[in-house]
mmCIF file of C-alpha atoms in Angstrom:
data_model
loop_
_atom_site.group_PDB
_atom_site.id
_atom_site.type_symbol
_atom_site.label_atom_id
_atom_site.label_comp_id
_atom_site.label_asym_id
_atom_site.label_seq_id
_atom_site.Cartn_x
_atom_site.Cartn_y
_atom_site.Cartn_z
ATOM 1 C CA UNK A 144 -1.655 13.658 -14.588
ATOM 2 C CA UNK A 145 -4.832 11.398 -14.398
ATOM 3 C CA UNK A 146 -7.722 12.167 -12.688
ATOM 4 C CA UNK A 147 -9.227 10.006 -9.887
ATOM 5 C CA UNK A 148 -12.761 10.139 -8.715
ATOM 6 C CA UNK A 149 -13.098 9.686 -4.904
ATOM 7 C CA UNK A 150 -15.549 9.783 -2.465
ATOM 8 C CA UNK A 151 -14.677 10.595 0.757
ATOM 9 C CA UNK A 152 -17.347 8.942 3.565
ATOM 10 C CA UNK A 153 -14.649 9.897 6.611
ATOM 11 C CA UNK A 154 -13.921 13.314 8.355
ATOM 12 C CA UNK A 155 -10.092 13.544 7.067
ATOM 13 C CA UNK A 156 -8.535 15.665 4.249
ATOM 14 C CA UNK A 157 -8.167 14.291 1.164
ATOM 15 C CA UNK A 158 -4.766 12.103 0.350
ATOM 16 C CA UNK A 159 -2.019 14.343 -0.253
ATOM 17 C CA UNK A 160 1.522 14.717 -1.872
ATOM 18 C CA UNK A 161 3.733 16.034 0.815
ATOM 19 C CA UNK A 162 6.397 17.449 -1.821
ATOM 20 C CA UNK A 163 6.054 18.519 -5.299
ATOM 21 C CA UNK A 164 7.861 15.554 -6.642
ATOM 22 C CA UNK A 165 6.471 12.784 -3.926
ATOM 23 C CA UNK A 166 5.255 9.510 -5.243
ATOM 24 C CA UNK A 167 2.816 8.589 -2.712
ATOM 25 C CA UNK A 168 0.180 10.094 -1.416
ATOM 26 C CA UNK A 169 -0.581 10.072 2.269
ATOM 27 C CA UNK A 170 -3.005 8.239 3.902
ATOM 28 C CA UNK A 171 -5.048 9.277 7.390
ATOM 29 C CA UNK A 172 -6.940 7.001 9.783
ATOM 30 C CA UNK A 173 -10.073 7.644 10.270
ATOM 31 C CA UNK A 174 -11.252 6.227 12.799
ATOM 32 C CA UNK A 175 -13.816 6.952 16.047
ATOM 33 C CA UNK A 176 -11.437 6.442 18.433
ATOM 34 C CA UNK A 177 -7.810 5.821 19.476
ATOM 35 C CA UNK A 178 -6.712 1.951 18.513
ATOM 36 C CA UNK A 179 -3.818 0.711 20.198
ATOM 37 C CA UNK A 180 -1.678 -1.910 17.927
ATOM 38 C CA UNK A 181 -0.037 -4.116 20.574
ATOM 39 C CA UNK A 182 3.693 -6.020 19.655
ATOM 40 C CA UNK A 183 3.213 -8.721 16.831
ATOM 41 C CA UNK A 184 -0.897 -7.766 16.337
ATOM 42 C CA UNK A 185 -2.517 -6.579 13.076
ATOM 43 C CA UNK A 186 -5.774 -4.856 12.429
ATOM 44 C CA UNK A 187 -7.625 -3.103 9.392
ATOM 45 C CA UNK A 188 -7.681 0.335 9.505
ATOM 46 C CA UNK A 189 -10.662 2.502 7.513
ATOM 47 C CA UNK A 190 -8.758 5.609 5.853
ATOM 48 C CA UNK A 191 -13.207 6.375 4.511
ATOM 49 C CA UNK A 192 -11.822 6.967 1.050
ATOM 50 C CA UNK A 193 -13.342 5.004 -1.767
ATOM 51 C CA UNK A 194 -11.719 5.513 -5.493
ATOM 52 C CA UNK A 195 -12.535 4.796 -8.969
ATOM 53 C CA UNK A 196 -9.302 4.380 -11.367
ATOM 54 C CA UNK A 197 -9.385 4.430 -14.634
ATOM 55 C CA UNK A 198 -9.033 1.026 -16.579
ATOM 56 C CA UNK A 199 -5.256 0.112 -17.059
ATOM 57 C CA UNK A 200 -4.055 1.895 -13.595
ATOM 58 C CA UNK A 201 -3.772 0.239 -9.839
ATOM 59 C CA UNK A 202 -3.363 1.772 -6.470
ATOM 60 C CA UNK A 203 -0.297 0.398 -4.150
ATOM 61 C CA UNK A 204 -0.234 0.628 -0.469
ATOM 62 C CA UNK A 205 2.166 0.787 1.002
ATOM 63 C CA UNK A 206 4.112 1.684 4.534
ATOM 64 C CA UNK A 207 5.639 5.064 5.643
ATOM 65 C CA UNK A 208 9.254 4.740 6.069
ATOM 66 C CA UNK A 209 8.775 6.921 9.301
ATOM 67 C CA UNK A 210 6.627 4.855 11.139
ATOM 68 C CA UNK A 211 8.869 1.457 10.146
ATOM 69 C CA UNK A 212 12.184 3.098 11.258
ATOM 70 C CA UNK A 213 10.912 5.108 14.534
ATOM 71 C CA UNK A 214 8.053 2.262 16.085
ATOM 72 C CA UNK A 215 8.043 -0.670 13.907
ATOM 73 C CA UNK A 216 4.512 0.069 12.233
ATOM 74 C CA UNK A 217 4.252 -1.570 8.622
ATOM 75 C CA UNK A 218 1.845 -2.726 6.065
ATOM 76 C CA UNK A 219 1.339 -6.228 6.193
ATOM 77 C CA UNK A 220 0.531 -7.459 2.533
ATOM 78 C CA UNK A 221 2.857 -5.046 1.061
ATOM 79 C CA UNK A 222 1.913 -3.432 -1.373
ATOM 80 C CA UNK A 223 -1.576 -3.879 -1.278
ATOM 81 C CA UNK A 224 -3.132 -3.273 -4.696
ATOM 82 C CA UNK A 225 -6.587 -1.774 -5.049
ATOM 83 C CA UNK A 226 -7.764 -2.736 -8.619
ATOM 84 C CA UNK A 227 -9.346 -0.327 -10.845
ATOM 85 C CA UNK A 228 -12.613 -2.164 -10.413
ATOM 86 C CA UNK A 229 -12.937 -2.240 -7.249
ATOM 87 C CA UNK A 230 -14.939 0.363 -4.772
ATOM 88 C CA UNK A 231 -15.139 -0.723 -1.316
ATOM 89 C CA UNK A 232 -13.449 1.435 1.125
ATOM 90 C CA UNK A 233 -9.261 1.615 1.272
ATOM 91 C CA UNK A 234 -8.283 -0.115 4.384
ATOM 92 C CA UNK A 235 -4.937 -0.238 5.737
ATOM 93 C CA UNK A 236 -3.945 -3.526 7.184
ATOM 94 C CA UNK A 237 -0.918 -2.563 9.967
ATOM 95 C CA UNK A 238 1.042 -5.089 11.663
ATOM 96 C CA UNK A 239 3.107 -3.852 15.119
ATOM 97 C CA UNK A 240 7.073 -5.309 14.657
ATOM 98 C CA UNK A 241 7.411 -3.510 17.624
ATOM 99 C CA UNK A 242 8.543 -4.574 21.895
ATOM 100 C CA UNK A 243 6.070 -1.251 22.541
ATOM 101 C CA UNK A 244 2.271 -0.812 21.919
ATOM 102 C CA UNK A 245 1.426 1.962 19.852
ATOM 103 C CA UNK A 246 -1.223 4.108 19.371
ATOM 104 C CA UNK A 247 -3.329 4.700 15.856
ATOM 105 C CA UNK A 248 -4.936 8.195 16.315
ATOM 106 C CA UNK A 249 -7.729 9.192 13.942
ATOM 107 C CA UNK A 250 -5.982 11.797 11.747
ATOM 108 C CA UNK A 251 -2.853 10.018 11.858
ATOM 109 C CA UNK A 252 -0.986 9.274 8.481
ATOM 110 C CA UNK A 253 -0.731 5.414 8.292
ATOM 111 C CA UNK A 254 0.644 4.453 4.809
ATOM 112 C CA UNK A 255 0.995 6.038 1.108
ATOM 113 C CA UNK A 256 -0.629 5.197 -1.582
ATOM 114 C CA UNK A 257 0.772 5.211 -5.278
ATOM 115 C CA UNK A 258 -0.735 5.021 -8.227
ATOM 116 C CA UNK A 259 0.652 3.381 -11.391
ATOM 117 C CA UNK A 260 0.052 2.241 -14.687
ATOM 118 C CA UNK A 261 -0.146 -1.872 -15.603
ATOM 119 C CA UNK A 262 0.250 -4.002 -18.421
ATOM 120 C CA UNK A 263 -2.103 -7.372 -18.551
ATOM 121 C CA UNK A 264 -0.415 -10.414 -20.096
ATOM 122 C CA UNK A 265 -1.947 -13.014 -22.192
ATOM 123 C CA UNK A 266 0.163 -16.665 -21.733
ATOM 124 C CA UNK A 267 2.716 -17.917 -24.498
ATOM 125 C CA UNK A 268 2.380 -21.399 -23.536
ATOM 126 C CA UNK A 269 6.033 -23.125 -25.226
ATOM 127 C CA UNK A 270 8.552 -26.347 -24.367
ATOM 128 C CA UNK A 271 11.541 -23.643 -23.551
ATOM 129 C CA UNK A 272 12.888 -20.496 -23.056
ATOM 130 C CA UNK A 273 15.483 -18.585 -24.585
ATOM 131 C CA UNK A 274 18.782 -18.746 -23.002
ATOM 132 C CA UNK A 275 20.282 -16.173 -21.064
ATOM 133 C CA UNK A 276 23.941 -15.588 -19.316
ATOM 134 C CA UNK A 277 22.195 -15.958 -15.622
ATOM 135 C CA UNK A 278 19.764 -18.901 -16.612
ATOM 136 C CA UNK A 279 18.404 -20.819 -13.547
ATOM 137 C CA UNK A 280 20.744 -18.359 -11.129
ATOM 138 C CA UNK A 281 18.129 -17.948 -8.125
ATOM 139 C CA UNK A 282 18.209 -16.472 -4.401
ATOM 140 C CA UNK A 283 22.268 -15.674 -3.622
ATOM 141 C CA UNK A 284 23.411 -16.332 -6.732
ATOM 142 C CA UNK A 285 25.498 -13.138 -7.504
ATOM 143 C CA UNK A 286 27.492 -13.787 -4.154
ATOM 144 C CA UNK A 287 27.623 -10.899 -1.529
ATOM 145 C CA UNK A 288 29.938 -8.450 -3.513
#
């Protein structure tokens, strides 16, 4: 387990881990007021969390497989990453796939956040690659079964 300093500048809990073996922790709007997401719009929504992570680890947002079933509510750059250098606010960007309007209520779980461990890469500039059974097989190459 790695520890994370936060600051919290909103009026919700602290991101939490709904089961013992969750991945992502839940994130709350927090927000003055109600903000209805009409069909097909996005908008940035402040969760008032900001985070240091250590060097080495990244933040993912990304959607609630509740809201994207039962009202079409997603994350829209999926997953957004929040580098370890970074300490602006987390904001949510939400984008209604939805016929219906919906409602954003401060409070409200939004999206989950994971955090994970990265490798950077340094370039191996060469004239080819090695070889392998697939080779240049892209998109729909395996066939449907």
């Amino acid at each position: 387990m790695i520890q994370v300093k936060v600051v919290n500048r909103g009026n919700q809990q602290l991101p939490t881990y709904a089961t013992a073996q969750s991945a992502g922790l839940d994130l709350r709007a927090n927000i003055d007021e109600p903000v209805m997401l009409h069909p097909m719009e996005r908008k940035l929504i402040s969760t008032g969390l900001h985070i240091a992570l250590p060097e080495g680890f990244e933040a993912q947002v990304r959607p609630r497989s509740g809201l994207a079933l039962k009202h079409g509510i997603t994350v829209l750059n999926s997953p957004g990453t929040i580098d370890a250098d970074y300490r602006g606010e987390i904001m949510v960007l939400l984008i209604n796939f939805s016929q219906e309007n919906f409602v954003i209520n401060s409070g409200e779980r939004i999206a989950q956040m994971i955090i994970t461990k990265f490798e950077q890469i340094k370039w191996n500039v060469t004239d080819c690659l090695d070889e392998t059974e697939r080779g240049q097989g892209g998109y729909g190459h395996t066939g449907v079964k």
